[in-house]
Short mmCIF file of C-alpha atoms in Angstrom, two decimals:
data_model
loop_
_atom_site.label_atom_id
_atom_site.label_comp_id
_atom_site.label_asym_id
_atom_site.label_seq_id
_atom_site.Cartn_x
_atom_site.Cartn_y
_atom_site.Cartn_z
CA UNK A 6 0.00 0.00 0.00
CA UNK A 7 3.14 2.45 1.08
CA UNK A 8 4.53 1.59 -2.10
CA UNK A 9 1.62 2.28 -4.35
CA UNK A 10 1.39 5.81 -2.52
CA UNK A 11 4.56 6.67 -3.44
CA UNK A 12 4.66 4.95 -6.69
CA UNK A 13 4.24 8.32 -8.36
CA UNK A 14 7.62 10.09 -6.75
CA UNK A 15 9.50 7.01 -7.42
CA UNK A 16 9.09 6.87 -10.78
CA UNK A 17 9.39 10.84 -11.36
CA UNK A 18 13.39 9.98 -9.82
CA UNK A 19 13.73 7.37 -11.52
CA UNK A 20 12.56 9.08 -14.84
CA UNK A 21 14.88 11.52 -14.04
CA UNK A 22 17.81 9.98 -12.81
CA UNK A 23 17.41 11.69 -9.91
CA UNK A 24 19.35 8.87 -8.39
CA UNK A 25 20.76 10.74 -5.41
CA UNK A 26 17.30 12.20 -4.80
CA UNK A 27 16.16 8.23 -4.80
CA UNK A 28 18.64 7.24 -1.96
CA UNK A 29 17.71 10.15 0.35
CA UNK A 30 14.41 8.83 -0.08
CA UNK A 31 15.06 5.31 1.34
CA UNK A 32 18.36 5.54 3.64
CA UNK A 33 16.42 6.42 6.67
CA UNK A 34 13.91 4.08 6.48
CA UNK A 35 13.88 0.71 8.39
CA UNK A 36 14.85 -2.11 5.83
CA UNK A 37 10.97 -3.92 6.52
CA UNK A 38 9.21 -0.74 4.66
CA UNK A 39 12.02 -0.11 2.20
CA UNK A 40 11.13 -3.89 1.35
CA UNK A 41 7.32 -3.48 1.44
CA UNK A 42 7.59 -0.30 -0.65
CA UNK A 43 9.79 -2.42 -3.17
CA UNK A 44 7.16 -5.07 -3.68
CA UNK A 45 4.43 -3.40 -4.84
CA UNK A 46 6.81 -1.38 -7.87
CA UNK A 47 7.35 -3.08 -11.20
CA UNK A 48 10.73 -5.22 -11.36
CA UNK A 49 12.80 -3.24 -13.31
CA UNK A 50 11.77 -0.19 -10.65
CA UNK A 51 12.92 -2.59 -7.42
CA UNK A 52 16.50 -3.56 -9.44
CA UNK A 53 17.07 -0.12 -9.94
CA UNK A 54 16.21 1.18 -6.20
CA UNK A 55 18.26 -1.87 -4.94
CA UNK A 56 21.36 -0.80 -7.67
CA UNK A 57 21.49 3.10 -5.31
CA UNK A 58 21.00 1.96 -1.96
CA UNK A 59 24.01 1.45 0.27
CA UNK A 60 25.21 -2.03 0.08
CA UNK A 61 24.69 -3.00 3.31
CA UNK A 62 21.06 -1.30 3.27
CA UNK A 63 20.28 -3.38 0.25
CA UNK A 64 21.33 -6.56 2.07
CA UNK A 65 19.24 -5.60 5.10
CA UNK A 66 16.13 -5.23 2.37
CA UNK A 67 16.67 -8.20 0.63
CA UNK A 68 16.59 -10.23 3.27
CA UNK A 69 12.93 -9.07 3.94
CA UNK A 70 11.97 -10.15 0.80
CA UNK A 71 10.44 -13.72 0.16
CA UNK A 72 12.41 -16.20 -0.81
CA UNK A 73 10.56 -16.13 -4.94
CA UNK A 74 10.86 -12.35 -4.93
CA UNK A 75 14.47 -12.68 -3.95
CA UNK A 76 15.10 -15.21 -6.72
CA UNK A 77 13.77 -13.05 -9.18
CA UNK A 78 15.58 -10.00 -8.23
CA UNK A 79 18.63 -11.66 -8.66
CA UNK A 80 17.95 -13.47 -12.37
CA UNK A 81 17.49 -9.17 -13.07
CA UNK A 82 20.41 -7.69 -11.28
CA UNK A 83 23.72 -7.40 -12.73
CA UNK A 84 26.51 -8.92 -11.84
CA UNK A 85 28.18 -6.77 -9.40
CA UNK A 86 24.72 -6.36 -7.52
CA UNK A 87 24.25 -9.33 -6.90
CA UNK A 88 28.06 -10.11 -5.55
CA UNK A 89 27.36 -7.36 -3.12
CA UNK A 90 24.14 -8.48 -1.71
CA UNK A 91 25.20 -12.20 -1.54
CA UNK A 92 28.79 -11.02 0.28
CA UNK A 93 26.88 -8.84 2.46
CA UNK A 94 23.70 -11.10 3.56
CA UNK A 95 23.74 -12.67 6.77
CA UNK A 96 24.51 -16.29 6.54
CA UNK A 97 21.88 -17.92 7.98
CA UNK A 98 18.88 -15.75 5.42
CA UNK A 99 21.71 -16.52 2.96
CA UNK A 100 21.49 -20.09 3.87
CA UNK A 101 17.26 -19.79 3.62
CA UNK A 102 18.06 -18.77 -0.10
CA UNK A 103 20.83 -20.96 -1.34
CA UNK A 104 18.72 -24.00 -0.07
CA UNK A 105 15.70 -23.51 -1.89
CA UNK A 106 17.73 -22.77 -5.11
CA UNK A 107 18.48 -25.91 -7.32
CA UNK A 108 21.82 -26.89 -6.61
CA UNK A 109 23.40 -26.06 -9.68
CA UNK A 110 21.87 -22.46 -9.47
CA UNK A 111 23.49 -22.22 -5.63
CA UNK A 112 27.16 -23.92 -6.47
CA UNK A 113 26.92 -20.39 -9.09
CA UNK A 114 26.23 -18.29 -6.16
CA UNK A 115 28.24 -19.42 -4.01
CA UNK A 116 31.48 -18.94 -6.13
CA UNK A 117 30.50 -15.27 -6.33
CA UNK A 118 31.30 -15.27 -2.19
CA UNK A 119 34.92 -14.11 -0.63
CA UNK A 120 36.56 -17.09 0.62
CA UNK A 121 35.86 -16.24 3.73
CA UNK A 122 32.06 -15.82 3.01
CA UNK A 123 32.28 -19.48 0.74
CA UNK A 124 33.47 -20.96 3.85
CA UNK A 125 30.54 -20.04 6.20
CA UNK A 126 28.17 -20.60 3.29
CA UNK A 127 29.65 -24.26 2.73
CA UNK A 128 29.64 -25.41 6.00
CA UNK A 129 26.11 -23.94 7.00
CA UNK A 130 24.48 -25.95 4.61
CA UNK A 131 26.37 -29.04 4.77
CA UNK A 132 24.39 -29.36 8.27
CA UNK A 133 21.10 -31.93 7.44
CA UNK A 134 18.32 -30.18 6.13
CA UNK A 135 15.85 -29.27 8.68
CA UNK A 136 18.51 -29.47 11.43
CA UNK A 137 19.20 -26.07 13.73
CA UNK A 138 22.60 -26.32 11.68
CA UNK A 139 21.24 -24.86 8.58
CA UNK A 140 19.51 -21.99 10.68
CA UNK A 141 22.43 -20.96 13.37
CA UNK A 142 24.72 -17.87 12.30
CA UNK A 143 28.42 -17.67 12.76
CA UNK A 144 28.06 -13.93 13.60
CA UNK A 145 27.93 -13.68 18.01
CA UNK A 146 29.73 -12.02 20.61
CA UNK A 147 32.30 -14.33 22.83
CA UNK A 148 34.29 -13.48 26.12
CA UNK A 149 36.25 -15.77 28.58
CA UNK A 150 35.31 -15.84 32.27
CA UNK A 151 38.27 -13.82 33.11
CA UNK A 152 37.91 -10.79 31.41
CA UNK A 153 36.58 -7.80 32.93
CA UNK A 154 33.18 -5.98 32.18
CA UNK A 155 35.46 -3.18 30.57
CA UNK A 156 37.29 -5.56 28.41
CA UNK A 157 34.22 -7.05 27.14
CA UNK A 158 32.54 -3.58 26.08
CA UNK A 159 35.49 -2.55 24.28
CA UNK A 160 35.25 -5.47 22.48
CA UNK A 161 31.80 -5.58 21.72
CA UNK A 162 32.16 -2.12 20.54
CA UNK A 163 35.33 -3.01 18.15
CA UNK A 164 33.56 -6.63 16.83
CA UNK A 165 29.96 -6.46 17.58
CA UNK A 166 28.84 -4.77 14.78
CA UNK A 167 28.57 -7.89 12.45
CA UNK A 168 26.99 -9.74 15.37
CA UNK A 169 23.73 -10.89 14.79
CA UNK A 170 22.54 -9.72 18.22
CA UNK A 171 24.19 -7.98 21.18
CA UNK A 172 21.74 -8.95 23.82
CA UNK A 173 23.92 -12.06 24.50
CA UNK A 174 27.33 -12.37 25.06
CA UNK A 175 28.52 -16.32 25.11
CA UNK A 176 31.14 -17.25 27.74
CA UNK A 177 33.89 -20.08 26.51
CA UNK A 178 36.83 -21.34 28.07
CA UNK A 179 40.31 -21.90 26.16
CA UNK A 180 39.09 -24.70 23.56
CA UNK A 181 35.85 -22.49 22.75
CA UNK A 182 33.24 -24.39 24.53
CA UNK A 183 30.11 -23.00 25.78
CA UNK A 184 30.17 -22.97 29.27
CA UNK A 185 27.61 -19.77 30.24
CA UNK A 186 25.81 -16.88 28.59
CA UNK A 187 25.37 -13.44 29.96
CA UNK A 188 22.84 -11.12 29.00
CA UNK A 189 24.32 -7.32 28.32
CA UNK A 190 22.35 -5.80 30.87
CA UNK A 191 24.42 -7.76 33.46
CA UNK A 192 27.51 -5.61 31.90
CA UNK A 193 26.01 -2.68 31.39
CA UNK A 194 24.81 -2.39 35.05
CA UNK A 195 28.14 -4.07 36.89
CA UNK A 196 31.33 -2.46 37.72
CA UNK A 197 33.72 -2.26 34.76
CA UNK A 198 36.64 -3.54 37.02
CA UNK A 199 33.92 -6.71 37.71
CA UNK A 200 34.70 -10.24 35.90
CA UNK A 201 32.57 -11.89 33.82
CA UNK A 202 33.81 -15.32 36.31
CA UNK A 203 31.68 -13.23 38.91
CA UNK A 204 28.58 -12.10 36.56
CA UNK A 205 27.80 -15.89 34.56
CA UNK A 206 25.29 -17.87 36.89
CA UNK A 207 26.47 -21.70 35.34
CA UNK A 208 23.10 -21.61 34.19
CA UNK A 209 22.53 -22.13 30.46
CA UNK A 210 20.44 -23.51 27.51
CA UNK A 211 22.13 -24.43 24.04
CA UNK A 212 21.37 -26.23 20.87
CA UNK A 213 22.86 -29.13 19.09
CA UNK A 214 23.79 -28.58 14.99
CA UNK A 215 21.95 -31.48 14.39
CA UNK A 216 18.93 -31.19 16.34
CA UNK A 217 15.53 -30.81 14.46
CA UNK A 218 14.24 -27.40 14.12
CA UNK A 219 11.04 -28.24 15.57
CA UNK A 220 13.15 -28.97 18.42
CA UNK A 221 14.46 -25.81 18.71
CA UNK A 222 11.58 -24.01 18.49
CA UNK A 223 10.60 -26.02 21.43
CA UNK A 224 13.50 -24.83 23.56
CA UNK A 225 13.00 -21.29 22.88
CA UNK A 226 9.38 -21.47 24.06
CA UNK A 227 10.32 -22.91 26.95
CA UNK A 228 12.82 -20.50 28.07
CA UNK A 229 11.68 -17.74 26.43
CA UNK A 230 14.97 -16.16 24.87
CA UNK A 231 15.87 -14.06 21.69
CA UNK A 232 18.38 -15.91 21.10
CA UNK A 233 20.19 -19.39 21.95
CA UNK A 234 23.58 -20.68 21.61
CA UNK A 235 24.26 -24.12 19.10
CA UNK A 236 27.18 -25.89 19.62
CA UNK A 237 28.29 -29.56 17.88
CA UNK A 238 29.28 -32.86 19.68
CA UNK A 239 31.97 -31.61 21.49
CA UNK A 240 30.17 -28.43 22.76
CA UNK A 241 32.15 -25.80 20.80
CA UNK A 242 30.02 -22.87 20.26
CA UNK A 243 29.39 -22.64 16.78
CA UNK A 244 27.15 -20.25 15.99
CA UNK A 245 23.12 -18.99 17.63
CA UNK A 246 19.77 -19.19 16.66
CA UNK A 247 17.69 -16.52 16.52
CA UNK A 248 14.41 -15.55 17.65
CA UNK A 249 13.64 -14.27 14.12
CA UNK A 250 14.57 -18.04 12.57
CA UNK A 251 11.95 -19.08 14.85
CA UNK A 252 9.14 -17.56 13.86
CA UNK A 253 9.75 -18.61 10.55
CA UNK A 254 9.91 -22.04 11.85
CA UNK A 255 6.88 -22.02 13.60
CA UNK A 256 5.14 -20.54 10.70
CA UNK A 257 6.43 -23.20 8.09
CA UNK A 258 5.29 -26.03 11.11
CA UNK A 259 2.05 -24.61 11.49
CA UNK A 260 1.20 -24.18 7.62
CA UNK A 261 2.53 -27.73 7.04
CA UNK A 262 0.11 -28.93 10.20
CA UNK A 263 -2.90 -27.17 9.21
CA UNK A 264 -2.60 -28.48 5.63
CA UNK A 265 -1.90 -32.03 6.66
CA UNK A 266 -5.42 -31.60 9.05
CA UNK A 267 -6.99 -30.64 5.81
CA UNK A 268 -6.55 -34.26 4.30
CA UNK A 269 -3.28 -33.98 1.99
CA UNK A 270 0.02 -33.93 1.53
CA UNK A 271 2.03 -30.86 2.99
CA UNK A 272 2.89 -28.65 -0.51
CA UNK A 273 6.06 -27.54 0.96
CA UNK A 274 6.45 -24.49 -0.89
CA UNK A 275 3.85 -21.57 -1.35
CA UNK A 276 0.68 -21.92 -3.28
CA UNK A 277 0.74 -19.47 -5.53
CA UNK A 278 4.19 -20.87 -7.44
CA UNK A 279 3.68 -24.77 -6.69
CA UNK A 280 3.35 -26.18 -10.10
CA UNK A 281 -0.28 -27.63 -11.03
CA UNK A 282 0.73 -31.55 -11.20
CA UNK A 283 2.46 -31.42 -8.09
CA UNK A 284 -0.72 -29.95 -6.53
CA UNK A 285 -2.60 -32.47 -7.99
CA UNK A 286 -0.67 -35.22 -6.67
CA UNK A 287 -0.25 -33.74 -3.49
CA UNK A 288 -4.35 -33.94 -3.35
CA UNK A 289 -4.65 -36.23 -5.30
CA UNK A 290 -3.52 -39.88 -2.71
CA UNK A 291 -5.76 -38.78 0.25
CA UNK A 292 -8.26 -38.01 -1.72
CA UNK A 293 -8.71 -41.22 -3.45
CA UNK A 294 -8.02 -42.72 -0.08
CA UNK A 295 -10.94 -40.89 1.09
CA UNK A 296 -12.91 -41.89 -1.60
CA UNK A 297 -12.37 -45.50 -0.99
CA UNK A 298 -12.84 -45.21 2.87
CA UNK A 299 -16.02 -43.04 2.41
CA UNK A 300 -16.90 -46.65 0.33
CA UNK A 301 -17.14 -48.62 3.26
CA UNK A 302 -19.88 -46.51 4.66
CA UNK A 303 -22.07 -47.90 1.58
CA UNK A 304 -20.85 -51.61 2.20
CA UNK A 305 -21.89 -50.69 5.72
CA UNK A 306 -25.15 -49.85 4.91
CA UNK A 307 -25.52 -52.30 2.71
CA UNK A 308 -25.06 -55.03 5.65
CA UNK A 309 -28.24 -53.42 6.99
CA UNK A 310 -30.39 -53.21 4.21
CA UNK A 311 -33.18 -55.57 5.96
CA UNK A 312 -33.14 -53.67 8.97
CA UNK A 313 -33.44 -50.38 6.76
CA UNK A 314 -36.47 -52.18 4.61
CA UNK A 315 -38.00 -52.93 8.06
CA UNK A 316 -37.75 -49.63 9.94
CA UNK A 317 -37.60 -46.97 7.07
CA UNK A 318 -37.19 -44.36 10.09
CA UNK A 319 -34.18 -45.15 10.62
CA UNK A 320 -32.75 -44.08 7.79
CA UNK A 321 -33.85 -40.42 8.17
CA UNK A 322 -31.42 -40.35 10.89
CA UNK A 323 -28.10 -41.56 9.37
CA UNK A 324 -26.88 -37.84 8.62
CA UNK A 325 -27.72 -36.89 12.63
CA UNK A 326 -25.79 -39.41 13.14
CA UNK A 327 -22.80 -39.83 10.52
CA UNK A 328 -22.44 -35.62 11.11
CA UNK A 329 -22.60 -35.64 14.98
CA UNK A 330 -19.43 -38.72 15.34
CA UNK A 331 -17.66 -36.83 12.23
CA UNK A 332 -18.11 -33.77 13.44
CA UNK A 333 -16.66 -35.06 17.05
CA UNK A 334 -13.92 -36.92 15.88
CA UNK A 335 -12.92 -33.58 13.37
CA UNK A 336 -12.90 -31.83 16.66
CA UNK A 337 -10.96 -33.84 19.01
CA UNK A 338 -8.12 -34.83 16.46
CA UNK A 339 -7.20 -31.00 15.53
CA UNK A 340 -7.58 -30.01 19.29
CA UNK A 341 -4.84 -32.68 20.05
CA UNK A 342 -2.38 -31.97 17.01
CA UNK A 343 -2.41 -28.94 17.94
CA UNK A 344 -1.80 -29.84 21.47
CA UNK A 345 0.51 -31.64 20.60
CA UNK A 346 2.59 -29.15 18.30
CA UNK A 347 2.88 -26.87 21.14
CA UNK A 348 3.80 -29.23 24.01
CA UNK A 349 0.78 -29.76 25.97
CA UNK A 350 0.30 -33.26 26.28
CA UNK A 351 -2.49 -33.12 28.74
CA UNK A 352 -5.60 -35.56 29.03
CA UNK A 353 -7.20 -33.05 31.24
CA UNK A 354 -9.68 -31.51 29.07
CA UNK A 355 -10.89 -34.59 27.03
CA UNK A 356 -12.45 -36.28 29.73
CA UNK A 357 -14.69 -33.40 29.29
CA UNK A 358 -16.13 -35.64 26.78
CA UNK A 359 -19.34 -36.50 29.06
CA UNK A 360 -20.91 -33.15 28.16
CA UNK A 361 -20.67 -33.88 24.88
CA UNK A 362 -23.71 -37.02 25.75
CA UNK A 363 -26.03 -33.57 25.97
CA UNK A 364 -26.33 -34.81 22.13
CA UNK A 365 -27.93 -37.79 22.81
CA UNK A 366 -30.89 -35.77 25.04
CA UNK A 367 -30.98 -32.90 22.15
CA UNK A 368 -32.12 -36.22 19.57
CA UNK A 369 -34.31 -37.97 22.07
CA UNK A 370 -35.94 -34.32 22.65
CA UNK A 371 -36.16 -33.31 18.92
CA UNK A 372 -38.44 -36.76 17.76
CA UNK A 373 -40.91 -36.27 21.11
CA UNK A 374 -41.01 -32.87 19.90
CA UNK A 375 -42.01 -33.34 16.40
CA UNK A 376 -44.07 -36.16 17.70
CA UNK A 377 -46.34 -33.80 20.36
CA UNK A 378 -46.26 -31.23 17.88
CA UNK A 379 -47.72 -33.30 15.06
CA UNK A 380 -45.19 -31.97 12.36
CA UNK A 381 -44.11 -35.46 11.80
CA UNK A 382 -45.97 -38.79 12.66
CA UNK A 383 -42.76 -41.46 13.91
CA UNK A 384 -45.65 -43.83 14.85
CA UNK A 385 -46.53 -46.16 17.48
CA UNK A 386 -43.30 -47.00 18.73
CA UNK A 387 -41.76 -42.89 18.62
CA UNK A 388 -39.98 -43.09 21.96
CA UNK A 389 -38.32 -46.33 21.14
CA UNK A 390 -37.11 -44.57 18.27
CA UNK A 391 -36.47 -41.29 20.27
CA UNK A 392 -34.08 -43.52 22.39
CA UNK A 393 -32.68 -45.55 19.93
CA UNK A 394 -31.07 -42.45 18.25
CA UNK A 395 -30.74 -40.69 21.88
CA UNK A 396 -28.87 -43.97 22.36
CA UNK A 397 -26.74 -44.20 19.38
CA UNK A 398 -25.39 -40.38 19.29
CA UNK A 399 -24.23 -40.82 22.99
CA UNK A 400 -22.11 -43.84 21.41
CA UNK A 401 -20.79 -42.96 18.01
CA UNK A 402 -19.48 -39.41 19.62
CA UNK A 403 -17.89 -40.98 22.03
CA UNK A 404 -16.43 -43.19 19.66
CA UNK A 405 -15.51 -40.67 17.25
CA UNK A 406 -14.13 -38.12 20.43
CA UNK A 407 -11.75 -41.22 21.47
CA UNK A 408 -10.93 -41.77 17.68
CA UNK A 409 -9.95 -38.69 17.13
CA UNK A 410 -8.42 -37.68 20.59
CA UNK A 411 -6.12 -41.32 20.66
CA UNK A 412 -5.42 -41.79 16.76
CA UNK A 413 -2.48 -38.98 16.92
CA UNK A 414 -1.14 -40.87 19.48
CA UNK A 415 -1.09 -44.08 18.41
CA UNK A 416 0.80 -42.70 15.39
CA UNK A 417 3.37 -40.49 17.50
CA UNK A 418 4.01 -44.11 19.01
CA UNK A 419 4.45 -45.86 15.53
CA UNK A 420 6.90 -42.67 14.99
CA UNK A 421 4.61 -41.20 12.59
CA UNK A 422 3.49 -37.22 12.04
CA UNK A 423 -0.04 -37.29 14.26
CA UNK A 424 -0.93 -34.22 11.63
CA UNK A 425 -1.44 -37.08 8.97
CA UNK A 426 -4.50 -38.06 11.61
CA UNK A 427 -6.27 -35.66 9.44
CA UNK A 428 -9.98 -34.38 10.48
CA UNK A 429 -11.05 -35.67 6.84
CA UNK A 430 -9.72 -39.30 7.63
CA UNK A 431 -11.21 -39.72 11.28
CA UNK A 432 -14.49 -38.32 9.89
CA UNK A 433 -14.32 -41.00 7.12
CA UNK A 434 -13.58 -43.85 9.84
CA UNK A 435 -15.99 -42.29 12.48
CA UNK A 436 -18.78 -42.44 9.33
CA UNK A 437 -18.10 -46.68 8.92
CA UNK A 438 -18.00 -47.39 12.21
CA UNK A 439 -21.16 -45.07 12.97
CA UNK A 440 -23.36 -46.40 11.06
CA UNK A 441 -22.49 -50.18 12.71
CA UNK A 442 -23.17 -48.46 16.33
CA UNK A 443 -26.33 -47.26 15.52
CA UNK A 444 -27.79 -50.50 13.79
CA UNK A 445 -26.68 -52.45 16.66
CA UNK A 446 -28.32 -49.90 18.99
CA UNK A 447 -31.58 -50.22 16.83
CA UNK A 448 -31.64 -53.92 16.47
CA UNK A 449 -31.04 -54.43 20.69
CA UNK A 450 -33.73 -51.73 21.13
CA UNK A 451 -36.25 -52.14 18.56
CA UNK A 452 -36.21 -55.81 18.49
CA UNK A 453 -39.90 -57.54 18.57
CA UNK A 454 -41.48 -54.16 17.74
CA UNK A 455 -39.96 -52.50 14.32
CA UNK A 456 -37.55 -55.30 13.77
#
């Protein structure tokens, strides 16, 4: 929106090379809005805006910038751009780039790096892919215990301004391992004559390289930091992790959840650029595996066809009944994944499930009602039918509540994603195993009067 506003001054510098004019504009701005303001202008506008800004304010902007958008920037920049943005991106939103680039495209980009730059590049992403590895930065702040407060400040001042964040600084002992970390404040508010031996508390949370990002994100919500320290089997301190990396994280994990609830495949990459086959065979399995579950549910019925033929009122109820266990079963399977992603593995609230039996009243009440109220004639045996689906809702959502709530579990156990539990699939096993509840329920209740 920014951008469209100012879509008209943009273009009268560019049109007349006011280029100078065109870098006053943007080099007090926060790199976010220079970025937003760059999206919504045509391409050949956002190469040249990116071809005046400072170097290092055009590496802050980029990196703002989704990972498509940044792609395409760079197929349109010359050469030299695109050496200076590369060189002076921070390694791990580097990392986020080169990884999502096919690997012949990356190798390219990463010879246009300083060897020093190559190095950090290589060895980030020869971590495993989806390991805290390929997320960490090089770029912290590190003091040994016996320095002094002073000595650390001057050296944050003379190092720290490539650091990725300054709230930290890591304490390591001769061979580099991690043995505290020290928030600045501590510094800031101690004598400068003080030793960092007297400020670190011994108490400390790090990363592995090779532990999962999901992981991660784990540890940071449990201790609530900006930032936390990764170091590899040894316990060298390699690198950090950033708050910022995690809520990218969480977003990708969340997305990937919520499409996996939906009944398919997680597309891994955003909708708008995933290619049309791979959507459609992304759909495509649980859907025909839906398909052929929602077939049992006729092969069901079809085992009941006498008792349908015999007591035609029954079959005005299947989609009271079908709906009320799907619906359940929807329910309690996304409440647990969910519960699940974020840690909070609690049976507490699903033995809750009792209330839900208020359905079973609610279909007993609705046929006496229709029955007193002459809207619909049930005939001479209405309350055994009244209880017979009173009956059978109490049962199937149960059923389908303990379906849904225990199925991500049992395939956490098997070492399985519980997301793949998806709401479509319980509702399509809920449906099958429905309908046999409720023609049990009518055959024990009904037996020697409708059947």
């Amino acid at each position: 929106m920014v951008g469209k506003l100012l879509a008209p001054e943009i273009k009268t510098l560019i049109d007349a090379r006011d280029f100078n004019g065109l870098r006053d504009l943007f080099k007090e701005w926060p790199p976010a809005d220079v970025a937003e303001v760059i999206l919504d202008l045509p391409e050949d506008e956002q190469v040249i805006i990116f071809r005046v800004l400072p170097a290092t304010l055009a590496a802050d902007v980029f990196e703002y910038i989704g990972i498509e958008e940044q792609q395409n920037l760079l197929r349109a920049m010359a050469h030299e751009q695109v050496v200076g943005i590369l060189n002076e991106m921070s390694p791990d939103d580097r990392t986020a780039l080169l990884e999502e680039l096919p690997s012949e495209a990356a190798r390219q980009l990463i010879k246009l790096l300083t060897p020093e730059e190559r190095q950090i590049a290589q060895s980030l992403l020869g971590y495993p892919e989806g390991s805290v590895g390929r997320l960490m930065t090089p770029d912290f702040i590190a003091a040994h215990e016996d320095w002094t407060v002073q000595h650390v400040l001057d050296y944050v001042r003379e190092f720290g301004h490539d650091s990725e964040t300054l709230n930290v600084v890591y304490v390591v002992d001769d061979h580099n391992k991690l043995i505290d970390d020290v928030r600045m404040r501590e510094f800031l508010l101690r004598p400068l004559t003080a030793k960092v031996s007297e400020i670190r508390d011994q108490n400390f949370a790090a990363l592995k390289v090779n532990d999962s990002q999901e992981a991660a994100l784990n540890l940071f919500r449990k201790y609530d930091r900006v930032a936390l320290p990764v170091v590899d089997s040894n316990g060298v301190l390699v690198g950090i992790v950033t708050s910022d990396d995690m809520l990218d994280v969480a977003e990708e994990e969340a997305t990937e959840d919520i499409q996996k609830i939906g009944g398919m495949e997680a597309l891994d990459e955003p909708y708008t650029t995933i290619p049309f086959l791979r959507m459609v065979k992304k759909r495509a399995t649980w859907l025909i595996i839906l398909f052929l579950g929602e077939m049992l549910t006729a092969t069901a019925m079809q085992g009941y066809n006498s008792e349908i033929e015999r007591a035609a009122i029954l079959a005005m109820f299947l989609p009271l009944i079908i709906s009320s266990g799907g619906n359940s079963g929807s329910q309690a399977t996304t409440l647990v994944i969910r519960a699940m992603a974020l840690g909070e593995l609690t049976l507490r609230d699903w033995f809750r499930v009792v209330r839900k039996e208020i359905l079973g009243t609610i279909g007993v009440f609705r046929i006496s009602l229709w029955q007193y109220l002459h809207i619909f004639d049930y005939g001479k045996y209405h309350w055994l039918v009244a209880v017979t689906v009173g009956a059978a809702l109490v049962g199937v959502v149960l059923w389908g509540t303990i379906s849904g709530a225990m199925l991500p579990f049992l395939l956490r156990r098997l070492g399985l994603d519980p997301a793949t539990s998806s709401a479509p699939f319980v509702a399509t096993l809920v449906d099958v195993t429905g309908l046999v509840i409720y023609f049990n329920v009518a055959l024990f209740i009904l037996r020697g009067t409708l059947l």
